[in-house]
Amino acid sequence: MPERRLRIGVAGLGRAFTLMLPTLAADPRLELVAAADPRAEATGRFAADFGARVYASVDELCADEGV
């Protein structure tokens, strides 16, 4: 049976996230599936790069049962 990947939702797409991104993206056990950030430019870029769902608030992200 294939190993299940841990589905990650990111709260905040600022500097700390950009520093962690290479490590997260390189780990085959993880899947970036959603992100929350109030900046439309940041969430638009995340959605385009990862094909993931995006939200304007952390509350919306936490309500996503797929994360």
PDB file of N, CA, C, O and CB in Angstrom:
ATOM      1  N   MET A   1       0.852  -1.175   0.000  1.00  0.00           N
ATOM      2  CA  MET A   1       0.000   0.000   0.000  1.00  0.00           C
ATOM      3  C   MET A   1       0.900   1.241   0.000  1.00  0.00           C
ATOM      4  O   MET A   1       1.850   1.314   0.779  1.00  0.00           O
ATOM      5  CB  MET A   1      -0.971  -0.003   1.232  1.00  0.00           C
ATOM      6  N   PRO A   2       0.606   2.213  -0.867  1.00  0.00           N
ATOM      7  CA  PRO A   2       1.421   3.428  -0.892  1.00  0.00           C
ATOM      8  C   PRO A   2       1.260   4.223   0.405  1.00  0.00           C
ATOM      9  O   PRO A   2       0.197   4.226   1.026  1.00  0.00           O
ATOM     10  CB  PRO A   2       1.040   4.302  -2.099  1.00  0.00           C
ATOM     11  N   GLU A   3       2.319   4.881   0.785  1.00  0.00           N
ATOM     12  CA  GLU A   3       2.293   5.700   1.990  1.00  0.00           C
ATOM     13  C   GLU A   3       1.447   6.943   1.749  1.00  0.00           C
ATOM     14  O   GLU A   3       1.559   7.587   0.706  1.00  0.00           O
ATOM     15  CB  GLU A   3       3.723   6.090   2.421  1.00  0.00           C
ATOM     16  N   ARG A   4       0.602   7.274   2.719  1.00  0.00           N
ATOM     17  CA  ARG A   4      -0.221   8.481   2.605  1.00  0.00           C
ATOM     18  C   ARG A   4       0.636   9.711   2.840  1.00  0.00           C
ATOM     19  O   ARG A   4       1.545   9.709   3.669  1.00  0.00           O
ATOM     20  CB  ARG A   4      -1.398   8.446   3.608  1.00  0.00           C
ATOM     21  N   ARG A   5       0.329  10.756   2.095  1.00  0.00           N
ATOM     22  CA  ARG A   5       1.052  12.018   2.246  1.00  0.00           C
ATOM     23  C   ARG A   5       0.321  12.910   3.250  1.00  0.00           C
ATOM     24  O   ARG A   5      -0.909  12.933   3.291  1.00  0.00           O
ATOM     25  CB  ARG A   5       1.196  12.739   0.875  1.00  0.00           C
ATOM     26  N   LEU A   6       1.077  13.631   4.043  1.00  0.00           N
ATOM     27  CA  LEU A   6       0.517  14.578   4.990  1.00  0.00           C
ATOM     28  C   LEU A   6       0.116  15.831   4.223  1.00  0.00           C
ATOM     29  O   LEU A   6       0.940  16.453   3.554  1.00  0.00           O
ATOM     30  CB  LEU A   6       1.532  14.910   6.129  1.00  0.00           C
ATOM     31  N   ARG A   7      -1.159  16.193   4.327  1.00  0.00           N
ATOM     32  CA  ARG A   7      -1.695  17.348   3.608  1.00  0.00           C
ATOM     33  C   ARG A   7      -1.498  18.592   4.471  1.00  0.00           C
ATOM     34  O   ARG A   7      -1.981  18.656   5.602  1.00  0.00           O
ATOM     35  CB  ARG A   7      -3.209  17.145   3.253  1.00  0.00           C
ATOM     36  N   ILE A   8      -0.786  19.576   3.928  1.00  0.00           N
ATOM     37  CA  ILE A   8      -0.397  20.764   4.683  1.00  0.00           C
ATOM     38  C   ILE A   8      -1.195  21.982   4.234  1.00  0.00           C
ATOM     39  O   ILE A   8      -1.333  22.249   3.041  1.00  0.00           O
ATOM     40  CB  ILE A   8       1.102  21.030   4.527  1.00  0.00           C
ATOM     41  N   GLY A   9      -1.715  22.711   5.212  1.00  0.00           N
ATOM     42  CA  GLY A   9      -2.318  24.016   4.985  1.00  0.00           C
ATOM     43  C   GLY A   9      -1.426  25.066   5.625  1.00  0.00           C
ATOM     44  O   GLY A   9      -1.072  24.943   6.797  1.00  0.00           O
ATOM     45  N   VAL A  10      -1.065  26.074   4.890  1.00  0.00           N
ATOM     46  CA  VAL A  10      -0.122  27.093   5.350  1.00  0.00           C
ATOM     47  C   VAL A  10      -0.883  28.336   5.799  1.00  0.00           C
ATOM     48  O   VAL A  10      -1.715  28.863   5.060  1.00  0.00           O
ATOM     49  CB  VAL A  10       0.892  27.451   4.233  1.00  0.00           C
ATOM     50  N   ALA A  11      -0.594  28.798   7.009  1.00  0.00           N
ATOM     51  CA  ALA A  11      -1.191  30.032   7.528  1.00  0.00           C
ATOM     52  C   ALA A  11      -0.155  31.142   7.403  1.00  0.00           C
ATOM     53  O   ALA A  11       0.749  31.259   8.230  1.00  0.00           O
ATOM     54  CB  ALA A  11      -1.664  29.862   9.020  1.00  0.00           C
ATOM     55  N   GLY A  12      -0.298  31.945   6.371  1.00  0.00           N
ATOM     56  CA  GLY A  12       0.634  33.050   6.137  1.00  0.00           C
ATOM     57  C   GLY A  12       1.659  32.703   5.075  1.00  0.00           C
ATOM     58  O   GLY A  12       2.354  31.693   5.181  1.00  0.00           O
ATOM     59  N   LEU A  13       1.754  33.535   4.057  1.00  0.00           N
ATOM     60  CA  LEU A  13       2.654  33.282   2.932  1.00  0.00           C
ATOM     61  C   LEU A  13       3.771  34.321   2.861  1.00  0.00           C
ATOM     62  O   LEU A  13       4.215  34.699   1.777  1.00  0.00           O
ATOM     63  CB  LEU A  13       1.869  33.272   1.620  1.00  0.00           C
ATOM     64  N   GLY A  14       4.212  34.769   4.013  1.00  0.00           N
ATOM     65  CA  GLY A  14       5.255  35.787   4.070  1.00  0.00           C
ATOM     66  C   GLY A  14       6.660  35.214   4.046  1.00  0.00           C
ATOM     67  O   GLY A  14       6.895  34.119   3.533  1.00  0.00           O
ATOM     68  N   ARG A  15       7.576  35.962   4.602  1.00  0.00           N
ATOM     69  CA  ARG A  15       9.008  35.636   4.559  1.00  0.00           C
ATOM     70  C   ARG A  15       9.321  34.273   5.179  1.00  0.00           C
ATOM     71  O   ARG A  15      10.089  33.502   4.605  1.00  0.00           O
ATOM     72  CB  ARG A  15       9.806  36.712   5.276  1.00  0.00           C
ATOM     73  N   ALA A  16       8.745  33.968   6.328  1.00  0.00           N
ATOM     74  CA  ALA A  16       9.025  32.682   6.978  1.00  0.00           C
ATOM     75  C   ALA A  16       8.620  31.521   6.072  1.00  0.00           C
ATOM     76  O   ALA A  16       9.339  30.526   5.971  1.00  0.00           O
ATOM     77  CB  ALA A  16       8.285  32.584   8.330  1.00  0.00           C
ATOM     78  N   PHE A  17       7.475  31.651   5.418  1.00  0.00           N
ATOM     79  CA  PHE A  17       7.046  30.581   4.515  1.00  0.00           C
ATOM     80  C   PHE A  17       8.015  30.425   3.351  1.00  0.00           C
ATOM     81  O   PHE A  17       8.362  29.303   2.985  1.00  0.00           O
ATOM     82  CB  PHE A  17       5.636  30.858   3.988  1.00  0.00           C
ATOM     83  N   THR A  18       8.453  31.526   2.769  1.00  0.00           N
ATOM     84  CA  THR A  18       9.362  31.414   1.625  1.00  0.00           C
ATOM     85  C   THR A  18      10.686  30.771   2.033  1.00  0.00           C
ATOM     86  O   THR A  18      11.327  30.109   1.217  1.00  0.00           O
ATOM     87  CB  THR A  18       9.617  32.796   1.008  1.00  0.00           C
ATOM     88  N   LEU A  19      11.097  30.958   3.272  1.00  0.00           N
ATOM     89  CA  LEU A  19      12.318  30.308   3.750  1.00  0.00           C
ATOM     90  C   LEU A  19      12.119  28.806   3.960  1.00  0.00           C
ATOM     91  O   LEU A  19      13.048  28.024   3.756  1.00  0.00           O
ATOM     92  CB  LEU A  19      12.779  30.955   5.053  1.00  0.00           C
ATOM     93  N   MET A  20      10.917  28.401   4.364  1.00  0.00           N
ATOM     94  CA  MET A  20      10.626  26.982   4.606  1.00  0.00           C
ATOM     95  C   MET A  20      10.217  26.231   3.346  1.00  0.00           C
ATOM     96  O   MET A  20      10.307  25.004   3.301  1.00  0.00           O
ATOM     97  CB  MET A  20       9.535  26.853   5.636  1.00  0.00           C
ATOM     98  N   LEU A  21       9.771  26.948   2.329  1.00  0.00           N
ATOM     99  CA  LEU A  21       9.218  26.323   1.129  1.00  0.00           C
ATOM    100  C   LEU A  21      10.125  25.279   0.490  1.00  0.00           C
ATOM    101  O   LEU A  21       9.633  24.194   0.179  1.00  0.00           O
ATOM    102  CB  LEU A  21       8.912  27.374   0.126  1.00  0.00           C
ATOM    103  N   PRO A  22      11.401  25.525   0.274  1.00  0.00           N
ATOM    104  CA  PRO A  22      12.227  24.491  -0.372  1.00  0.00           C
ATOM    105  C   PRO A  22      12.224  23.166   0.394  1.00  0.00           C
ATOM    106  O   PRO A  22      12.195  22.097  -0.215  1.00  0.00           O
ATOM    107  CB  PRO A  22      13.659  24.988  -0.515  1.00  0.00           C
ATOM    108  N   THR A  23      12.254  23.234   1.712  1.00  0.00           N
ATOM    109  CA  THR A  23      12.243  22.021   2.524  1.00  0.00           C
ATOM    110  C   THR A  23      10.900  21.314   2.416  1.00  0.00           C
ATOM    111  O   THR A  23      10.854  20.095   2.254  1.00  0.00           O
ATOM    112  CB  THR A  23      12.552  22.350   3.988  1.00  0.00           C
ATOM    113  N   LEU A  24       9.813  22.062   2.505  1.00  0.00           N
ATOM    114  CA  LEU A  24       8.481  21.462   2.407  1.00  0.00           C
ATOM    115  C   LEU A  24       8.259  20.839   1.032  1.00  0.00           C
ATOM    116  O   LEU A  24       7.770  19.714   0.930  1.00  0.00           O
ATOM    117  CB  LEU A  24       7.399  22.512   2.688  1.00  0.00           C
ATOM    118  N   ALA A  25       8.612  21.558  -0.013  1.00  0.00           N
ATOM    119  CA  ALA A  25       8.380  21.080  -1.380  1.00  0.00           C
ATOM    120  C   ALA A  25       9.228  19.858  -1.714  1.00  0.00           C
ATOM    121  O   ALA A  25       8.831  19.040  -2.544  1.00  0.00           O
ATOM    122  CB  ALA A  25       8.671  22.190  -2.377  1.00  0.00           C
ATOM    123  N   ALA A  26      10.377  19.725  -1.085  1.00  0.00           N
ATOM    124  CA  ALA A  26      11.274  18.604  -1.393  1.00  0.00           C
ATOM    125  C   ALA A  26      10.903  17.321  -0.663  1.00  0.00           C
ATOM    126  O   ALA A  26      11.400  16.251  -1.015  1.00  0.00           O
ATOM    127  CB  ALA A  26      12.691  18.976  -1.048  1.00  0.00           C
ATOM    128  N   ASP A  27      10.053  17.404   0.330  1.00  0.00           N
ATOM    129  CA  ASP A  27       9.709  16.220   1.120  1.00  0.00           C
ATOM    130  C   ASP A  27       8.571  15.454   0.448  1.00  0.00           C
ATOM    131  O   ASP A  27       7.457  15.972   0.370  1.00  0.00           O
ATOM    132  CB  ASP A  27       9.313  16.620   2.565  1.00  0.00           C
ATOM    133  N   PRO A  28       8.815  14.245  -0.036  1.00  0.00           N
ATOM    134  CA  PRO A  28       7.780  13.491  -0.745  1.00  0.00           C
ATOM    135  C   PRO A  28       6.635  13.034   0.155  1.00  0.00           C
ATOM    136  O   PRO A  28       5.610  12.565  -0.340  1.00  0.00           O
ATOM    137  CB  PRO A  28       8.395  12.292  -1.407  1.00  0.00           C
ATOM    138  N   ARG A  29       6.794  13.164   1.453  1.00  0.00           N
ATOM    139  CA  ARG A  29       5.735  12.760   2.387  1.00  0.00           C
ATOM    140  C   ARG A  29       4.702  13.856   2.598  1.00  0.00           C
ATOM    141  O   ARG A  29       3.674  13.622   3.233  1.00  0.00           O
ATOM    142  CB  ARG A  29       6.338  12.369   3.722  1.00  0.00           C
ATOM    143  N   LEU A  30       4.966  15.060   2.069  1.00  0.00           N
ATOM    144  CA  LEU A  30       4.095  16.211   2.278  1.00  0.00           C
ATOM    145  C   LEU A  30       3.438  16.651   0.982  1.00  0.00           C
ATOM    146  O   LEU A  30       3.986  16.477  -0.106  1.00  0.00           O
ATOM    147  CB  LEU A  30       4.877  17.365   2.879  1.00  0.00           C
ATOM    148  N   GLU A  31       2.244  17.228   1.124  1.00  0.00           N
ATOM    149  CA  GLU A  31       1.528  17.809  -0.015  1.00  0.00           C
ATOM    150  C   GLU A  31       0.962  19.160   0.421  1.00  0.00           C
ATOM    151  O   GLU A  31       0.167  19.221   1.359  1.00  0.00           O
ATOM    152  CB  GLU A  31       0.383  16.852  -0.525  1.00  0.00           C
ATOM    153  N   LEU A  32       1.357  20.231  -0.241  1.00  0.00           N
ATOM    154  CA  LEU A  32       0.817  21.558   0.052  1.00  0.00           C
ATOM    155  C   LEU A  32      -0.540  21.678  -0.631  1.00  0.00           C
ATOM    156  O   LEU A  32      -0.620  21.726  -1.859  1.00  0.00           O
ATOM    157  CB  LEU A  32       1.794  22.692  -0.424  1.00  0.00           C
ATOM    158  N   VAL A  33      -1.611  21.727   0.167  1.00  0.00           N
ATOM    159  CA  VAL A  33      -2.957  21.679  -0.405  1.00  0.00           C
ATOM    160  C   VAL A  33      -3.763  22.958  -0.231  1.00  0.00           C
ATOM    161  O   VAL A  33      -4.768  23.148  -0.916  1.00  0.00           O
ATOM    162  CB  VAL A  33      -3.706  20.556   0.203  1.00  0.00           C
ATOM    163  N   ALA A  34      -3.342  23.839   0.673  1.00  0.00           N
ATOM    164  CA  ALA A  34      -4.119  25.059   0.910  1.00  0.00           C
ATOM    165  C   ALA A  34      -3.252  26.088   1.628  1.00  0.00           C
ATOM    166  O   ALA A  34      -2.236  25.759   2.239  1.00  0.00           O
ATOM    167  CB  ALA A  34      -5.398  24.751   1.738  1.00  0.00           C
ATOM    168  N   ALA A  35      -3.686  27.338   1.536  1.00  0.00           N
ATOM    169  CA  ALA A  35      -2.989  28.418   2.235  1.00  0.00           C
ATOM    170  C   ALA A  35      -3.964  29.540   2.547  1.00  0.00           C
ATOM    171  O   ALA A  35      -4.972  29.729   1.867  1.00  0.00           O
ATOM    172  CB  ALA A  35      -1.806  28.950   1.395  1.00  0.00           C
ATOM    173  N   ALA A  36      -3.630  30.277   3.600  1.00  0.00           N
ATOM    174  CA  ALA A  36      -4.407  31.457   3.971  1.00  0.00           C
ATOM    175  C   ALA A  36      -3.474  32.650   4.084  1.00  0.00           C
ATOM    176  O   ALA A  36      -2.412  32.575   4.701  1.00  0.00           O
ATOM    177  CB  ALA A  36      -5.174  31.230   5.302  1.00  0.00           C
ATOM    178  N   ASP A  37      -3.889  33.744   3.479  1.00  0.00           N
ATOM    179  CA  ASP A  37      -3.148  35.001   3.566  1.00  0.00           C
ATOM    180  C   ASP A  37      -4.103  36.096   3.098  1.00  0.00           C
ATOM    181  O   ASP A  37      -4.830  35.897   2.125  1.00  0.00           O
ATOM    182  CB  ASP A  37      -1.814  34.969   2.695  1.00  0.00           C
ATOM    183  N   PRO A  38      -4.118  37.241   3.765  1.00  0.00           N
ATOM    184  CA  PRO A  38      -5.034  38.305   3.340  1.00  0.00           C
ATOM    185  C   PRO A  38      -4.615  38.988   2.040  1.00  0.00           C
ATOM    186  O   PRO A  38      -5.400  39.737   1.457  1.00  0.00           O
ATOM    187  CB  PRO A  38      -5.143  39.338   4.425  1.00  0.00           C
ATOM    188  N   ARG A  39      -3.401  38.742   1.584  1.00  0.00           N
ATOM    189  CA  ARG A  39      -2.902  39.401   0.369  1.00  0.00           C
ATOM    190  C   ARG A  39      -3.255  38.570  -0.867  1.00  0.00           C
ATOM    191  O   ARG A  39      -2.749  37.461  -1.040  1.00  0.00           O
ATOM    192  CB  ARG A  39      -1.366  39.615   0.453  1.00  0.00           C
ATOM    193  N   ALA A  40      -4.115  39.107  -1.714  1.00  0.00           N
ATOM    194  CA  ALA A  40      -4.568  38.396  -2.915  1.00  0.00           C
ATOM    195  C   ALA A  40      -3.407  38.035  -3.836  1.00  0.00           C
ATOM    196  O   ALA A  40      -3.432  36.979  -4.469  1.00  0.00           O
ATOM    197  CB  ALA A  40      -5.582  39.242  -3.676  1.00  0.00           C
ATOM    198  N   GLU A  41      -2.406  38.880  -3.921  1.00  0.00           N
ATOM    199  CA  GLU A  41      -1.249  38.583  -4.772  1.00  0.00           C
ATOM    200  C   GLU A  41      -0.539  37.312  -4.291  1.00  0.00           C
ATOM    201  O   GLU A  41      -0.147  36.473  -5.102  1.00  0.00           O
ATOM    202  CB  GLU A  41      -0.263  39.777  -4.781  1.00  0.00           C
ATOM    203  N   ALA A  42      -0.378  37.176  -2.986  1.00  0.00           N
ATOM    204  CA  ALA A  42       0.308  36.007  -2.428  1.00  0.00           C
ATOM    205  C   ALA A  42      -0.511  34.736  -2.627  1.00  0.00           C
ATOM    206  O   ALA A  42       0.036  33.702  -3.010  1.00  0.00           O
ATOM    207  CB  ALA A  42       0.591  36.218  -0.937  1.00  0.00           C
ATOM    208  N   THR A  43      -1.813  34.802  -2.372  1.00  0.00           N
ATOM    209  CA  THR A  43      -2.627  33.598  -2.536  1.00  0.00           C
ATOM    210  C   THR A  43      -2.776  33.231  -4.006  1.00  0.00           C
ATOM    211  O   THR A  43      -2.829  32.048  -4.344  1.00  0.00           O
ATOM    212  CB  THR A  43      -4.006  33.797  -1.904  1.00  0.00           C
ATOM    213  N   GLY A  44      -2.842  34.215  -4.875  1.00  0.00           N
ATOM    214  CA  GLY A  44      -2.917  33.927  -6.308  1.00  0.00           C
ATOM    215  C   GLY A  44      -1.685  33.204  -6.805  1.00  0.00           C
ATOM    216  O   GLY A  44      -1.779  32.263  -7.593  1.00  0.00           O
ATOM    217  N   ARG A  45      -0.535  33.643  -6.343  1.00  0.00           N
ATOM    218  CA  ARG A  45       0.725  33.004  -6.730  1.00  0.00           C
ATOM    219  C   ARG A  45       0.797  31.573  -6.178  1.00  0.00           C
ATOM    220  O   ARG A  45       1.221  30.655  -6.880  1.00  0.00           O
ATOM    221  CB  ARG A  45       1.931  33.836  -6.224  1.00  0.00           C
ATOM    222  N   PHE A  46       0.382  31.391  -4.923  1.00  0.00           N
ATOM    223  CA  PHE A  46       0.388  30.061  -4.306  1.00  0.00           C
ATOM    224  C   PHE A  46      -0.534  29.117  -5.072  1.00  0.00           C
ATOM    225  O   PHE A  46      -0.158  27.981  -5.362  1.00  0.00           O
ATOM    226  CB  PHE A  46      -0.044  30.146  -2.824  1.00  0.00           C
ATOM    227  N   ALA A  47      -1.740  29.583  -5.401  1.00  0.00           N
ATOM    228  CA  ALA A  47      -2.696  28.755  -6.144  1.00  0.00           C
ATOM    229  C   ALA A  47      -2.129  28.360  -7.501  1.00  0.00           C
ATOM    230  O   ALA A  47      -2.275  27.213  -7.923  1.00  0.00           O
ATOM    231  CB  ALA A  47      -4.029  29.498  -6.326  1.00  0.00           C
ATOM    232  N   ALA A  48      -1.492  29.287  -8.178  1.00  0.00           N
ATOM    233  CA  ALA A  48      -0.914  28.994  -9.493  1.00  0.00           C
ATOM    234  C   ALA A  48       0.255  28.023  -9.388  1.00  0.00           C
ATOM    235  O   ALA A  48       0.392  27.124 -10.218  1.00  0.00           O
ATOM    236  CB  ALA A  48      -0.455  30.285 -10.169  1.00  0.00           C
ATOM    237  N   ASP A  49       1.088  28.196  -8.384  1.00  0.00           N
ATOM    238  CA  ASP A  49       2.277  27.351  -8.235  1.00  0.00           C
ATOM    239  C   ASP A  49       1.957  25.936  -7.773  1.00  0.00           C
ATOM    240  O   ASP A  49       2.620  24.985  -8.187  1.00  0.00           O
ATOM    241  CB  ASP A  49       3.231  27.983  -7.263  1.00  0.00           C
ATOM    242  N   PHE A  50       0.942  25.787  -6.917  1.00  0.00           N
ATOM    243  CA  PHE A  50       0.681  24.486  -6.304  1.00  0.00           C
ATOM    244  C   PHE A  50      -0.673  23.890  -6.662  1.00  0.00           C
ATOM    245  O   PHE A  50      -0.969  22.764  -6.261  1.00  0.00           O
ATOM    246  CB  PHE A  50       0.782  24.607  -4.827  1.00  0.00           C
ATOM    247  N   GLY A  51      -1.503  24.618  -7.408  1.00  0.00           N
ATOM    248  CA  GLY A  51      -2.830  24.105  -7.730  1.00  0.00           C
ATOM    249  C   GLY A  51      -3.643  23.852  -6.470  1.00  0.00           C
ATOM    250  O   GLY A  51      -4.448  22.923  -6.414  1.00  0.00           O
ATOM    251  N   ALA A  52      -3.427  24.681  -5.468  1.00  0.00           N
ATOM    252  CA  ALA A  52      -4.033  24.475  -4.157  1.00  0.00           C
ATOM    253  C   ALA A  52      -5.134  25.493  -3.894  1.00  0.00           C
ATOM    254  O   ALA A  52      -5.224  26.526  -4.558  1.00  0.00           O
ATOM    255  CB  ALA A  52      -2.971  24.557  -3.062  1.00  0.00           C
ATOM    256  N   ARG A  53      -5.961  25.179  -2.918  1.00  0.00           N
ATOM    257  CA  ARG A  53      -7.022  26.100  -2.504  1.00  0.00           C
ATOM    258  C   ARG A  53      -6.405  27.229  -1.671  1.00  0.00           C
ATOM    259  O   ARG A  53      -5.412  27.032  -0.972  1.00  0.00           O
ATOM    260  CB  ARG A  53      -8.132  25.350  -1.690  1.00  0.00           C
ATOM    261  N   VAL A  54      -7.005  28.394  -1.761  1.00  0.00           N
ATOM    262  CA  VAL A  54      -6.505  29.543  -1.002  1.00  0.00           C
ATOM    263  C   VAL A  54      -7.657  30.248  -0.295  1.00  0.00           C
ATOM    264  O   VAL A  54      -8.802  30.228  -0.746  1.00  0.00           O
ATOM    265  CB  VAL A  54      -5.759  30.530  -1.930  1.00  0.00           C
ATOM    266  N   TYR A  55      -7.312  30.872   0.828  1.00  0.00           N
ATOM    267  CA  TYR A  55      -8.300  31.548   1.658  1.00  0.00           C
ATOM    268  C   TYR A  55      -7.737  32.874   2.136  1.00  0.00           C
ATOM    269  O   TYR A  55      -6.521  33.049   2.228  1.00  0.00           O
ATOM    270  CB  TYR A  55      -8.713  30.668   2.856  1.00  0.00           C
ATOM    271  N   ALA A  56      -8.628  33.807   2.439  1.00  0.00           N
ATOM    272  CA  ALA A  56      -8.217  35.117   2.936  1.00  0.00           C
ATOM    273  C   ALA A  56      -8.018  35.116   4.447  1.00  0.00           C
ATOM    274  O   ALA A  56      -7.435  36.053   4.993  1.00  0.00           O
ATOM    275  CB  ALA A  56      -9.246  36.166   2.553  1.00  0.00           C
ATOM    276  N   SER A  57      -8.499  34.068   5.133  1.00  0.00           N
ATOM    277  CA  SER A  57      -8.351  34.029   6.593  1.00  0.00           C
ATOM    278  C   SER A  57      -7.973  32.628   7.064  1.00  0.00           C
ATOM    279  O   SER A  57      -8.251  31.629   6.401  1.00  0.00           O
ATOM    280  CB  SER A  57      -9.654  34.483   7.280  1.00  0.00           C
ATOM    281  N   VAL A  58      -7.335  32.586   8.220  1.00  0.00           N
ATOM    282  CA  VAL A  58      -6.960  31.307   8.825  1.00  0.00           C
ATOM    283  C   VAL A  58      -8.208  30.535   9.241  1.00  0.00           C
ATOM    284  O   VAL A  58      -8.217  29.305   9.185  1.00  0.00           O
ATOM    285  CB  VAL A  58      -6.034  31.530  10.044  1.00  0.00           C
ATOM    286  N   ASP A  59      -9.263  31.237   9.656  1.00  0.00           N
ATOM    287  CA  ASP A  59     -10.508  30.561  10.027  1.00  0.00           C
ATOM    288  C   ASP A  59     -11.059  29.756   8.853  1.00  0.00           C
ATOM    289  O   ASP A  59     -11.500  28.620   9.028  1.00  0.00           O
ATOM    290  CB  ASP A  59     -11.554  31.583  10.504  1.00  0.00           C
ATOM    291  N   GLU A  60     -11.033  30.342   7.664  1.00  0.00           N
ATOM    292  CA  GLU A  60     -11.502  29.627   6.470  1.00  0.00           C
ATOM    293  C   GLU A  60     -10.615  28.415   6.183  1.00  0.00           C
ATOM    294  O   GLU A  60     -11.116  27.343   5.843  1.00  0.00           O
ATOM    295  CB  GLU A  60     -11.524  30.571   5.245  1.00  0.00           C
ATOM    296  N   LEU A  61      -9.320  28.582   6.317  1.00  0.00           N
ATOM    297  CA  LEU A  61      -8.385  27.479   6.101  1.00  0.00           C
ATOM    298  C   LEU A  61      -8.673  26.336   7.065  1.00  0.00           C
ATOM    299  O   LEU A  61      -8.719  25.175   6.659  1.00  0.00           O
ATOM    300  CB  LEU A  61      -6.934  27.959   6.266  1.00  0.00           C
ATOM    301  N   CYS A  62      -8.864  26.658   8.332  1.00  0.00           N
ATOM    302  CA  CYS A  62      -9.107  25.628   9.349  1.00  0.00           C
ATOM    303  C   CYS A  62     -10.441  24.915   9.152  1.00  0.00           C
ATOM    304  O   CYS A  62     -10.608  23.779   9.595  1.00  0.00           O
ATOM    305  CB  CYS A  62      -9.063  26.247  10.734  1.00  0.00           C
ATOM    306  N   ALA A  63     -11.381  25.565   8.499  1.00  0.00           N
ATOM    307  CA  ALA A  63     -12.681  24.949   8.239  1.00  0.00           C
ATOM    308  C   ALA A  63     -12.631  23.964   7.076  1.00  0.00           C
ATOM    309  O   ALA A  63     -13.579  23.205   6.873  1.00  0.00           O
ATOM    310  CB  ALA A  63     -13.716  26.020   7.957  1.00  0.00           C
ATOM    311  N   ASP A  64     -11.549  23.962   6.314  1.00  0.00           N
ATOM    312  CA  ASP A  64     -11.399  23.071   5.157  1.00  0.00           C
ATOM    313  C   ASP A  64     -11.055  21.669   5.645  1.00  0.00           C
ATOM    314  O   ASP A  64      -9.944  21.431   6.118  1.00  0.00           O
ATOM    315  CB  ASP A  64     -10.303  23.598   4.180  1.00  0.00           C
ATOM    316  N   GLU A  65     -11.991  20.752   5.532  1.00  0.00           N
ATOM    317  CA  GLU A  65     -11.774  19.385   6.008  1.00  0.00           C
ATOM    318  C   GLU A  65     -10.775  18.612   5.160  1.00  0.00           C
ATOM    319  O   GLU A  65     -10.328  17.537   5.559  1.00  0.00           O
ATOM    320  CB  GLU A  65     -13.081  18.642   6.040  1.00  0.00           C
ATOM    321  N   GLY A  66     -10.420  19.145   3.995  1.00  0.00           N
ATOM    322  CA  GLY A  66      -9.463  18.471   3.128  1.00  0.00           C
ATOM    323  C   GLY A  66      -8.012  18.735   3.488  1.00  0.00           C
ATOM    324  O   GLY A  66      -7.097  18.182   2.877  1.00  0.00           O
ATOM    325  N   VAL A  67      -7.811  19.579   4.480  1.00  0.00           N
ATOM    326  CA  VAL A  67      -6.434  19.903   4.892  1.00  0.00           C
ATOM    327  C   VAL A  67      -6.030  18.965   6.010  1.00  0.00           C
ATOM    328  O   VAL A  67      -4.910  19.052   6.515  1.00  0.00           O
ATOM    329  CB  VAL A  67      -6.307  21.394   5.351  1.00  0.00           C
TER     330      VAL A  67
END
